[in-house]
Coordinates of C-alpha atoms and ligand atoms in Angstrom, one line a residue:
X30 CA 0.0 0.0 0.0
X31 CA 1.2 3.5 -0.8
X32 CA 2.2 5.9 2.0
X33 CA 0.8 8.7 -0.1
X34 CA -2.2 7.9 -2.2
X35 CA -4.0 10.3 -4.4
X36 CA -7.2 8.8 -5.8
X37 CA -9.2 10.3 -8.6
X38 CA -8.6 13.8 -7.3
X39 CA -10.7 16.7 -8.5
X40 CA -9.2 19.9 -7.4
X41 CA -10.3 23.5 -8.0
X42 CA -8.8 26.9 -7.3
X43 CA -10.2 30.4 -8.0
X44 CA -13.4 28.8 -9.2
X45 CA -11.7 26.7 -11.9
X46 CA -11.2 22.9 -12.0
X47 CA -7.4 22.4 -12.2
X48 CA -7.1 18.6 -11.7
X49 CA -9.7 16.0 -12.5
X50 CA -9.2 12.3 -12.3
X51 CA -5.6 12.6 -11.0
X52 CA -4.3 9.5 -9.3
X53 CA -0.8 8.7 -7.9
X54 CA 0.5 6.1 -5.4
X55 CA 3.8 6.6 -3.7
X56 CA 5.3 3.7 -1.8
X57 CA 7.8 3.8 1.1
X58 CA 11.3 4.8 0.0
X59 CA 10.2 6.0 -3.4
X60 CA 10.9 9.3 -5.2
X61 CA 8.5 10.3 -7.9
X62 CA 9.1 13.1 -10.4
X63 CA 6.2 15.1 -11.7
X64 CA 6.7 17.1 -14.9
X65 CA 4.3 19.0 -17.0
X66 CA 3.7 22.3 -18.8
X67 CA 3.5 25.6 -17.0
X68 CA -0.1 25.9 -15.7
X69 CA -0.6 22.1 -15.7
X70 CA -1.5 22.1 -12.0
X71 CA 1.7 20.8 -10.4
X72 CA 2.0 23.6 -7.8
X73 CA -1.8 23.4 -7.1
X74 CA -1.5 19.7 -6.3
X75 CA 1.5 20.4 -4.0
X76 CA -0.4 23.2 -2.2
X77 CA -3.6 21.1 -1.9
X78 CA -1.5 18.3 -0.4
X79 CA -0.1 20.7 2.2
X80 CA -3.6 22.0 3.0
X81 CA -3.0 25.5 1.7
X82 CA -6.2 27.7 1.7
X83 CA -7.9 28.3 -1.6
X84 CA -7.4 24.8 -3.0
X85 CA -10.6 23.0 -2.9
X86 CA -10.9 19.2 -3.2
X87 CA -14.2 18.6 -5.0
X88 CA -13.8 14.8 -5.3
X89 CA -11.5 11.9 -4.7
X90 CA -9.1 11.6 -1.8
X91 CA -5.5 12.2 -0.7
X92 CA -4.3 9.9 2.1
X93 CA -1.1 9.7 4.1
X94 CA -0.4 6.5 5.9
X95 CA -4.0 5.6 5.2
X96 CA -5.4 8.8 6.8
X97 CA -7.2 11.3 4.6
X98 CA -5.7 14.8 4.7
X99 CA -8.8 16.4 3.1
X100 CA -10.3 19.2 5.1
X101 CA -7.3 19.3 7.5
X102 CA -5.3 22.5 8.4
X103 CA -1.8 23.0 7.1
X104 CA -0.2 22.6 10.6
X105 CA -2.1 19.4 11.2
X106 CA -0.9 18.0 7.9
X107 CA 2.6 19.0 8.7
X108 CA 2.4 17.2 12.0
X109 CA 1.2 14.1 10.0
X110 CA 4.7 14.2 8.4
X111 CA 4.5 16.1 5.1
X112 CA 6.7 18.9 4.1
X113 CA 6.2 21.2 1.1
X114 CA 9.1 23.2 -0.4
X115 CA 7.3 26.0 -2.2
X116 CA 8.1 27.0 -5.8
X117 CA 7.7 30.6 -4.7
X118 CA 8.4 30.9 -1.0
X119 CA 7.0 34.0 0.6
X120 CA 9.1 36.5 2.5
X121 CA 8.3 37.3 6.2
X122 CA 10.2 40.5 7.0
X123 CA 11.2 40.6 10.7
X124 CA 11.2 36.8 11.1
X125 CA 14.7 35.3 10.9
X126 CA 15.4 32.0 9.1
X127 CA 16.5 30.5 12.5
X128 CA 13.4 31.6 14.3
X129 CA 11.1 30.5 11.6
X130 CA 12.6 27.0 11.6
X131 CA 12.7 26.9 15.4
X132 CA 9.0 27.8 15.5
X133 CA 8.2 25.1 12.9
X134 CA 10.2 22.5 14.9
X135 CA 8.6 23.5 18.2
X136 CA 5.1 23.3 16.6
X137 CA 5.9 19.6 15.7
X138 CA 7.0 18.7 19.2
X139 CA 4.7 17.4 21.9
X140 CA 3.5 20.4 24.0
X141 CA 5.6 21.1 27.0
X142 CA 8.6 19.0 26.0
X143 CA 12.0 20.8 26.4
X144 CA 13.7 22.5 23.5
X145 CA 17.5 22.5 23.5
X146 CA 18.5 25.8 21.8
X147 CA 22.2 25.0 21.8
X148 CA 21.7 21.7 20.0
X149 CA 19.3 23.4 17.7
X150 CA 21.8 26.1 16.6
X151 CA 24.6 23.4 16.3
X152 CA 22.3 21.4 14.0
X153 CA 21.3 24.4 12.0
X154 CA 24.9 25.4 11.4
X155 CA 25.8 21.8 10.4
X156 CA 22.9 21.6 7.9
X157 CA 23.8 25.1 6.5
X158 CA 27.3 23.8 5.9
X159 CA 25.9 20.8 3.9
X160 CA 24.0 23.3 1.8
X161 CA 27.0 25.6 1.5
X162 CA 25.1 28.5 3.0
X163 CA 26.9 31.4 4.7
X164 CA 26.9 31.4 8.5
X165 CA 25.1 34.8 8.7
X166 CA 22.2 33.6 6.6
X167 CA 20.2 32.3 9.5
X168 CA 19.9 35.7 11.0
X169 CA 18.3 37.2 7.9
X170 CA 14.6 37.7 7.5
X171 CA 13.2 34.6 5.8
X172 CA 13.0 34.9 2.0
X173 CA 13.3 38.7 2.2
X174 CA 15.5 39.9 -0.6
X175 CA 16.8 36.4 -1.0
X176 CA 18.2 35.5 -4.4
X177 CA 16.4 32.7 -6.3
X178 CA 19.1 30.2 -5.3
X179 CA 19.0 31.3 -1.6
X180 CA 15.3 30.8 -1.5
X181 CA 15.7 27.2 -2.8
X182 CA 18.5 26.4 -0.4
X183 CA 16.4 27.8 2.4
X184 CA 13.5 25.5 1.5
X185 CA 15.9 22.5 1.6
X186 CA 17.4 23.7 4.8
X187 CA 13.9 23.6 6.4
X188 CA 13.4 20.1 5.1
X189 CA 16.7 18.9 6.6
X190 CA 15.9 20.5 9.9
X191 CA 12.3 19.3 10.1
X192 CA 13.1 15.7 8.9
X193 CA 9.7 15.1 7.5
X194 CA 8.5 11.6 6.5
X195 CA 7.3 12.8 3.2
X196 CA 8.3 15.8 1.1
X197 CA 6.9 17.6 -1.9
X198 CA 9.7 19.6 -3.6
X199 CA 8.2 22.1 -6.0
X200 CA 10.8 23.2 -8.6
X201 CA 13.6 23.3 -6.0
X202 CA 16.1 23.3 -8.8
X203 CA 14.7 26.2 -10.7
X204 CA 17.2 29.0 -11.1
X205 CA 20.0 27.0 -9.5
X206 CA 23.4 26.7 -11.2
X207 CA 24.9 23.3 -11.7
X208 CA 26.9 23.3 -8.5
X209 CA 23.9 24.4 -6.4
X210 CA 21.7 21.8 -8.1
X211 CA 24.2 19.1 -7.1
X212 CA 24.3 20.4 -3.5
X213 CA 20.5 20.4 -3.3
X214 CA 20.4 16.9 -4.9
X215 CA 22.9 15.5 -2.4
X216 CA 20.8 16.9 0.5
X217 CA 17.7 15.2 -0.9
X218 CA 19.6 12.0 -1.4
X219 CA 20.6 12.2 2.3
X220 CA 17.0 12.0 3.3
X221 CA 16.2 8.9 1.2
X222 CA 15.5 5.7 2.9
X223 CA 12.7 3.3 3.7
X224 CA 11.0 5.8 6.0
X225 CA 11.0 8.7 3.5
X226 CA 9.2 9.3 0.2
X227 CA 9.1 12.4 -2.0
X228 CA 7.3 13.9 -5.0
X229 CA 9.7 16.1 -6.9
X230 CA 8.4 18.7 -9.4
X231 CA 11.0 19.6 -12.0
X232 CA 11.5 20.7 -15.6
X233 CA 15.1 19.6 -15.8
X234 CA 16.8 16.3 -16.3
X235 CA 20.0 17.8 -14.6
X236 CA 18.5 17.2 -11.1
X237 CA 17.6 13.6 -12.1
X238 CA 21.3 12.9 -12.9
X239 CA 21.9 13.2 -9.1
X240 CA 18.5 12.3 -7.6
X241 CA 17.6 9.1 -9.5
X242 CA 13.8 8.9 -9.2
X243 CA 11.9 5.6 -9.2
X244 CA 9.2 7.0 -11.5
X245 CA 8.6 10.0 -13.7
X246 CA 5.1 11.1 -14.5
X247 CA 3.8 13.7 -17.0
X248 CA 0.8 15.7 -16.0
X249 CA -1.6 17.1 -18.6
X250 CA -5.3 17.8 -18.9
X251 CA -5.6 17.5 -15.1
X252 CA -4.2 14.0 -14.8
X253 CA -1.2 11.8 -15.4
X254 CA -0.9 11.2 -19.1
X255 CA 2.4 9.2 -19.1
X256 CA 4.5 7.4 -16.5
X257 CA 7.9 5.8 -16.8
X258 CA 11.5 6.0 -15.6
X259 CA 14.2 8.6 -16.1
X260 CA 14.2 7.9 -19.8
X261 CA 10.7 9.6 -19.9
X262 CA 12.3 12.9 -18.8
X263 CA 15.0 12.6 -21.4
X264 CA 12.3 12.0 -24.0
X265 CA 10.3 14.9 -22.8
X266 CA 13.3 17.2 -23.3
X267 CA 13.6 16.0 -26.9
X268 CA 10.0 15.9 -28.0
X269 CA 8.2 18.4 -25.6
X270 CA 5.0 18.1 -23.7
X271 CA 2.8 18.3 -26.8
X272 CA 3.9 14.8 -27.7
X273 CA 2.0 13.5 -24.7
X274 CA -1.1 15.5 -25.4
X275 CA -0.3 17.3 -22.2
X276 CA -2.0 20.6 -22.6
X277 CA -1.2 23.4 -20.2
X278 CA -1.1 27.2 -20.3
X279 CA -1.7 28.7 -23.8
X280 CA -3.3 25.6 -25.3
Ligands
LIG315 N1 -5.1 30.2 -6.0 C1 -5.4 30.2 -7.3 N2 -6.5 30.9 -7.7 C2 -6.8 30.9 -9.0 N3 -6.2 30.2 -10.0 C3 -5.1 29.4 -9.6 C4 -4.7 29.4 -8.2 N4 -3.6 28.6 -8.1 C5 -3.4 28.1 -9.4 N5 -4.3 28.7 -10.3 C6 -4.3 28.4 -11.7 O1 -4.3 27.0 -11.9 C7 -3.5 26.7 -13.0 C8 -2.4 25.7 -12.6 O2 -1.4 26.5 -11.9 P1 -0.2 25.8 -11.2 O3 -0.7 24.7 -10.3 O4 0.6 26.9 -10.6 O5 0.6 25.1 -12.4 P2 2.1 24.6 -12.6 O6 2.7 24.6 -11.2 O7 1.9 23.2 -13.2 O8 2.8 25.5 -13.5 C9 -3.0 28.0 -13.6 O9 -3.9 28.3 -14.6 C10 -3.1 28.9 -12.4 O10 -3.3 30.3 -12.9
LIG316 MG1 4.3 25.4 -10.4

């Protein structure tokens, strides 16, 4: 049985149906890649899975470890073990990276349990080193005036600190140079194991050279129109989305 099961999902946002008949099963230890045209609904799916407001599930179901997440609040879903790295993370002026992550970690903890600030900062610095992030970065306001690459690394930093069971990584490689892509990929690979699973949204096969996914899916017309292995991504780069009948923005 899948640890994440999306069954016949019908999803709407802004009064428009974005996904209809979308199904995907992710088993323990697996990494699935989702590719699809701009506007195909990848980020909407990611946000619906994290419980973001404005994304309405009109039909079907999304379960994690057999429990439906439909109708649950984002914090509740996060506590169930899912983490979403946003394609466009929002800035929160006045809230530092360190304090943001600390608050997210504390929200996951059992109420009243002690928090060791010294261990937290040590761990944060160690994870920042893995991601080749400057020491002073954690004191900056989160995503405020961050470069594209800094935003992506900051999303991955949060994942490494929160150690979720499941992650949805929405275009974490967009705007990254080759070295940064490799650093992010190594960090994702470090999370892999029987107790972790991920859905990775990407347009680029470069990331897949480092993060070897178990499956690649193409989304179009609100559902999955093709599934395969890494070779499907290579084919996509050659023939384009149109080949799969995967209509998106502008079609
Ligand atoms: N909150 C929203 N309100 C209205 N329309 C939305 C909202 N979120 C996404 N959409 C629309 O849904 C479609 C899919 O968007 P998105 O999920 O961001 O696609 P992708 O990530 O595949 O590029 C687009 O046409 C987008 O404008
Ligand atoms: Mg998107």
